[in-house]
XYZ file of C-alpha atoms in Angstrom:
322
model
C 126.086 121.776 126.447
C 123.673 123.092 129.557
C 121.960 125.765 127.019
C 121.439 122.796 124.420
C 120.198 120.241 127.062
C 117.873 123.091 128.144
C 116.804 124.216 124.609
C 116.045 121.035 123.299
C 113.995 120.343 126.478
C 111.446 123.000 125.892
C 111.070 121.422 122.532
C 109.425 118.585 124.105
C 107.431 120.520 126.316
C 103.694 120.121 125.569
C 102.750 123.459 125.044
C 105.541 123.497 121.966
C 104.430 120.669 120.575
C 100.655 121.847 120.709
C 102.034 124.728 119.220
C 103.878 122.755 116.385
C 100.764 120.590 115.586
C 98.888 123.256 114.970
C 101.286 123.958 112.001
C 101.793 120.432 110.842
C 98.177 119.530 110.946
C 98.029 122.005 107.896
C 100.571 120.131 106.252
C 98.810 117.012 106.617
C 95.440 118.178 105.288
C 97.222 119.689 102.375
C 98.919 116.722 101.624
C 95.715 114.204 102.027
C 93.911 117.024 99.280
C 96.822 115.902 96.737
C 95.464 112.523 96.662
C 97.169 108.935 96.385
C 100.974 108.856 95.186
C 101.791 105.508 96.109
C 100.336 102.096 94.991
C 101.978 98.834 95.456
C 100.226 95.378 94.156
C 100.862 92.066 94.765
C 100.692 89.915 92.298
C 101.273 87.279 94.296
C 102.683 86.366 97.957
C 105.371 84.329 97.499
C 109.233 84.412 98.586
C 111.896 81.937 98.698
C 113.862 83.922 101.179
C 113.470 84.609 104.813
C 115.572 87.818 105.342
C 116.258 88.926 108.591
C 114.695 91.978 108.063
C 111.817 91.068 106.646
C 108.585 89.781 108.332
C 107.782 87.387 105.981
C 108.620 84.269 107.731
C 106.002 84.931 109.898
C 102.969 85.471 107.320
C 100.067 83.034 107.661
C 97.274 84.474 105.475
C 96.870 82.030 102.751
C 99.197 81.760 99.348
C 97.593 83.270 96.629
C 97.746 84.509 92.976
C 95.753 87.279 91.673
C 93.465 86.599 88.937
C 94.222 88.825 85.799
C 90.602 89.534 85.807
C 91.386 91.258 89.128
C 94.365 92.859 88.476
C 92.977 94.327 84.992
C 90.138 95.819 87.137
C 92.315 97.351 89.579
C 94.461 98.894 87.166
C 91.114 100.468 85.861
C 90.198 101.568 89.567
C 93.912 103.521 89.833
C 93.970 105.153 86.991
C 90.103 106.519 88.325
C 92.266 107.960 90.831
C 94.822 109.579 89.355
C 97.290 106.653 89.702
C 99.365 105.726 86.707
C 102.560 103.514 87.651
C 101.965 100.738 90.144
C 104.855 98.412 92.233
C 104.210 95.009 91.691
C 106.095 94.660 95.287
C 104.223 94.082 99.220
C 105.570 90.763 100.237
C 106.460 88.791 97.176
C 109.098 87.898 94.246
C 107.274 88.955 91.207
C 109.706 86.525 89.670
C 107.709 83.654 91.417
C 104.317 84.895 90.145
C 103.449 82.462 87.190
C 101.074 85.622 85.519
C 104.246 88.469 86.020
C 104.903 88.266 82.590
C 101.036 88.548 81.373
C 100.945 91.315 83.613
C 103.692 93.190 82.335
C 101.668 93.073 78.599
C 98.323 94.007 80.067
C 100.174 97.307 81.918
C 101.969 98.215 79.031
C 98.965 97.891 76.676
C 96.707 100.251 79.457
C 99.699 102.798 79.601
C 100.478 102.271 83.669
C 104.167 102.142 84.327
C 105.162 99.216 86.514
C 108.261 98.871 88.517
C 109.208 95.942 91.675
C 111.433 95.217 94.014
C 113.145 91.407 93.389
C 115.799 89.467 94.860
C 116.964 88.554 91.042
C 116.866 84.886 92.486
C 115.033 83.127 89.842
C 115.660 85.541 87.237
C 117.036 83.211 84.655
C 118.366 83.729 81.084
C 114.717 82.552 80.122
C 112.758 84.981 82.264
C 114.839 87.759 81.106
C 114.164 86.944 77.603
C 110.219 87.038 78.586
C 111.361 90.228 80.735
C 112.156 92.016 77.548
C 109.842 91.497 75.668
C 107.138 94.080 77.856
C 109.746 95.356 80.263
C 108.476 96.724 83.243
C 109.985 100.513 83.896
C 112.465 99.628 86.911
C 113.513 97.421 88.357
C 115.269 97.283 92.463
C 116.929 94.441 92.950
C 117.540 94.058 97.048
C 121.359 92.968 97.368
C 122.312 94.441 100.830
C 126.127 92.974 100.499
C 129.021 92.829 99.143
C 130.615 89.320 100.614
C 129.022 86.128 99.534
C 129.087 85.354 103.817
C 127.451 88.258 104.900
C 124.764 88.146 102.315
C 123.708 84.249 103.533
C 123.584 85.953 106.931
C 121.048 88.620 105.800
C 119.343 87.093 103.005
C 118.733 83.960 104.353
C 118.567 80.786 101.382
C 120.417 83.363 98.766
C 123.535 82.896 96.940
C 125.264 86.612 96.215
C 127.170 85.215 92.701
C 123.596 84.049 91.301
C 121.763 87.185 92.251
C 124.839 88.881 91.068
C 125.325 86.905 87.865
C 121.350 86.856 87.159
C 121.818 91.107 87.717
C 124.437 91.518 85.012
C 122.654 89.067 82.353
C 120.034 91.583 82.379
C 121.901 94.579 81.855
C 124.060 92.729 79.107
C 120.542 91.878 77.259
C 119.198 95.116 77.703
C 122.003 96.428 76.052
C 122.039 93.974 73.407
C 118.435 94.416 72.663
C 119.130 98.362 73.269
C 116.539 98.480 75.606
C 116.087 101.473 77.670
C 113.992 99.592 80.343
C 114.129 98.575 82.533
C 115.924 100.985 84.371
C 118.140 98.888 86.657
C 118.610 99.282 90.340
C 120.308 97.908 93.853
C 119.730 98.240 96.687
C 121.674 98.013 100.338
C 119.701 98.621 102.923
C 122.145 99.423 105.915
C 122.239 97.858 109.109
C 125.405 96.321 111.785
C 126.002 92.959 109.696
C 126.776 95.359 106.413
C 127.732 98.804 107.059
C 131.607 98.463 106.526
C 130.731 97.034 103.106
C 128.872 99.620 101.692
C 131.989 101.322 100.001
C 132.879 98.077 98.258
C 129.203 97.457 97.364
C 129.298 101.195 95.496
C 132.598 100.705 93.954
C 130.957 97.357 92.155
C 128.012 98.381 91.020
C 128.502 102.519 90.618
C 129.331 102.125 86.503
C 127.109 98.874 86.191
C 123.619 99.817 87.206
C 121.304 102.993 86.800
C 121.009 103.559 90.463
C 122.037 102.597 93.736
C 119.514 103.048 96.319
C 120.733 103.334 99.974
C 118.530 102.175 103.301
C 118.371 102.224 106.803
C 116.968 99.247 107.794
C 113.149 98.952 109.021
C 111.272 98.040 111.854
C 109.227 95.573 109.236
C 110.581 93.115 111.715
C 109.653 93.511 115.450
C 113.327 92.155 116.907
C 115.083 93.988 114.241
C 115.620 97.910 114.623
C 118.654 99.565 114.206
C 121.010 102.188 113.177
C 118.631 104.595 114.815
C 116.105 106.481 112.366
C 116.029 109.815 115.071
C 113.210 108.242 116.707
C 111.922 108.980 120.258
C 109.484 106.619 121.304
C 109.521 107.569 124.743
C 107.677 111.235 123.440
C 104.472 111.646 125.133
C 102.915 113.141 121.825
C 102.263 111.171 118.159
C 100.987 112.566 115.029
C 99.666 111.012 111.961
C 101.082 109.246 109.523
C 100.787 111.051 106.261
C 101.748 107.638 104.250
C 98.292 105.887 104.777
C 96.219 108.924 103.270
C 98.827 108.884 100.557
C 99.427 105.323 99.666
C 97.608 102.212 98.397
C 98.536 98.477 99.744
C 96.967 95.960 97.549
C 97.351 92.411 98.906
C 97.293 89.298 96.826
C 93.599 88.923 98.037
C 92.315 92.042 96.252
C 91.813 93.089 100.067
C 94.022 96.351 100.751
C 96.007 96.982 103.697
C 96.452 100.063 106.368
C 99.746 100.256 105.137
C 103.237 98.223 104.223
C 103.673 96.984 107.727
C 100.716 94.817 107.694
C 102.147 91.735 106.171
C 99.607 89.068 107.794
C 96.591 91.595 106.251
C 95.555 91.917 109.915
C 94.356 95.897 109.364
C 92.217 96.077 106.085
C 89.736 98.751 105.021
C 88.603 97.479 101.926
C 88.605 94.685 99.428
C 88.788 95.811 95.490
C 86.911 92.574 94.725
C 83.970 94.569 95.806
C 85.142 97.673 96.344
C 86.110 100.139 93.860
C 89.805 101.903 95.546
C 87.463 105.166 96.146
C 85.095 103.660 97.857
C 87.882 101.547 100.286
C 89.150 104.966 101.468
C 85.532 106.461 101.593
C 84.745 103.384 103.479
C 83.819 103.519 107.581
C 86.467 101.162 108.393
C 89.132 103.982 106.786
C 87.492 106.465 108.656
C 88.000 105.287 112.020
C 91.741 104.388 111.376
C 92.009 107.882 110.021
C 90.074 110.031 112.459
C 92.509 107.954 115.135
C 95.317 109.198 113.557
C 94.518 113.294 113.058
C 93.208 112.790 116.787
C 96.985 111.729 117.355
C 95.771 108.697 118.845
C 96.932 106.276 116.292
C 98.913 103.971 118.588
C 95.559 103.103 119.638
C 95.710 100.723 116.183
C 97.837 97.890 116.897
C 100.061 97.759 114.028
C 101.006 101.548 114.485
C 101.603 101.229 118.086
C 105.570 100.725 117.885
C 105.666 102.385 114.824
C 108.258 105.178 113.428
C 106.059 107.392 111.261
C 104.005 108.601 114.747
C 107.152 109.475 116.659
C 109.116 111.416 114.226
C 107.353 114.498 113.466
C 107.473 116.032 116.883
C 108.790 119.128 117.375
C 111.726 118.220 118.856
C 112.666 116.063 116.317
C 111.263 118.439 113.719
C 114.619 120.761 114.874
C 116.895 117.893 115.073
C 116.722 116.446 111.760
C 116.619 120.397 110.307
C-alpha cells in the first residue's frame, strides 16, 4: 500500500509529467495530421425532453431549421474534407425536424452515410414508413431504463412503452420491407438512478436490436457528474483535447461550435454560411482556441475549464487506466 501511495505519487510529480508530454504531444500532432473523423449536424434544435443529463433546458440561442440549401452545401464542404457519413445529432430530435426526411434523400443521393441519435418519441407508424423509404445508416435510440418510473425520472416528459413500442415497429418494418438499414441501436447511459437495471435492460433488448451501446454519464450538465470517469481535476497539469482538432460541431445556424459541450453556441470559430469547413479551422478564431490548448492552457477557454478531456491524459492517469 506505502510503495503504491509512493509510486503513484511520483507520477504526478511535474518533472514526470513534463516528461510524459513530451511523448503525448507527438501523439497529438499525429493525430491532428489524420484530419477530421467526426461531424455531427443539426438539422434542427429542437427537443421535447428535458433529461437530466442533458443541458438542453438551459439553451437560449434561437430555434431554428436549417435550410436544405445549407445543408446541401455543407455536405459538399465535408466531403472536401475527407468526411463521408455525418450525425444528424448536437442538441435535437431529428424526428422533430420537418426537412429530416428530405434530408435523408439528398444524403443518400450524394453518397454520405447518415446516422442520429433519437429518443424514438415521435417516431410514429407514419414516420417510419417515410423512414424507409431513404433510411438513414443507424440509428441510437437513447433509452437509459428499463422501468417505466425510472425512465420519467431521467428522461423527463417520456413515456418508456411508447419509445419502446415506437422501437420495435421499426425493427418489425425493417424486417418486413427486408431492409438492412437502418442498423438499430440503444442506448443506456449509466449513472445512480439506473445502474441496477442495466442487466434487465440487456436481457430485453440483447436479441431485438443490432447493438447496445453502454455510457457513463457526462458532465454535459454542470450539477450532474457521476460514476467517476478516472478524472483528477485537482492535477496541476492539462493537456489538449484531441476531439476539437478531430471533430466538426455544426449548429442549426450553419455556425460551428468548439466542440459538443457548447450547447448555447457560446464558443464558435466559424460559420459555414460564409465559411467553407476548411477555412473555419484555418480561421484565427480556431487558432487561438488551439494554440491554448497545445500550450496546455486550455482551461483558460471557459467551456473547457471544468472539462474531462484536459484532466485525463496525465501521466498518472495514463498508468491507471493501463
Amino acid at each position: 500500500m506505502r510503495f503504491s501511495s509512493l509510486f503513484f505519487g511520483i507520477l504526478k510529480l511535474p518533472l514526470v509529467n513534463e516528461l510524459y508530454w513530451i511523448i503525448y504531444k507527438r501523439k497529438v500532432i499525429k493525430s491532428i495530421k489524420q484530419g477530421l473523423v467526426g461531424f455531427s449536424l443539426e438539422g434542427n434544435n429542437v427537443c421535447n425532453y428535458a433529461c437530466i443529463m442533458c443541458p438542453y433546458k438551459k439553451m437560449t440561442r434561437p430555434k431554428e431549421v436549417m435550410s436544405l440549401e445549407l445543408f446541401e452545401k455543407i455536405l459538399n464542404d465535408a466531403k472536401e474534407v475527407g468526411i463521408t457519413a455525418v450525425n444528424l445529432s448536437v442538441y435535437n430530435d431529428p424526428f422533430l425536424d420537418p426537412l429530416l426526411f428530405k434530408r435523408l434523400e439528398l444524403a443518400n443521393k450524394m453518397g454520405v452515410e447518415t446516422s442520429f441519435y433519437s429518443n424514438a418519441s415521435k417516431m410514429s407508424i407514419e414516420n417510419i414508413n417515410k423512414l424507409l423509404v431513404n433510411p438513414p445508416n443507424k440509428i441510437y435510440f437513447s433509452v437509459d431504463a428499463n422501468e417505466p418510473e425510472t425512465y420519467k425520472k431521467i428522461r423527463v416528459n417520456g413515456n418508456l412503452d411508447i419509445t419502446k413500442t415506437n422501437i420495435l415497429n421499426l425493427i418489425a418494418k425493417r424486417k418486413e420491407l427486408g431492409l438492412l438499414k437502418p442498423r438499430i441501436c440503444v442506448t443506456f447511459s449509466t449513472q445512480k438512478l439506473n445502474q441496477n437495471e442495466l442487466p434487465e435492460f440487456k436481457r430485453f433488448w440483447k436479441d431485438r436490436v443490432d447493438e447496445i451501446l453502454v455510457s457513463i454519464v457526462d458532465d454535459r450538465n454542470d450539477n450532474l457528474v457521476e460514476l467517476s470517469r478516472s478524472v483528477d481535476k485537482s492535477a496541476k497539469f492539462v493537456f489538449p483535447c484531441i476531439r476539437m482538432f478531430k471533430s466538426v460541431q455544426v449548429l442549426s445556424s450553419g455556425k460551428v461550435a468548439l466542440c459538443c459541450m457548447d450547447y448555447d453556441g457560446k464558443h464558435v470559430f466559424g460559420d459555414l454560411k460564409k465559411q467553407s469547413i476548411k477555412e473555419a479551422f484555418n480561421s484565427d478564431v480556431f487558432k487561438s482556441f488551439a494554440k491554448l490548448h497545445m500550450n496546455r492552457e486550455g482551461n483558460k477557454i471557459p467551456i473547457c475549464s471544468n472539462c474531462h478531456e484536459l484532466y485525463r491524459c496525465s501521466s498518472y492517469l495514463w498508468w491507471k487506466n493501463e
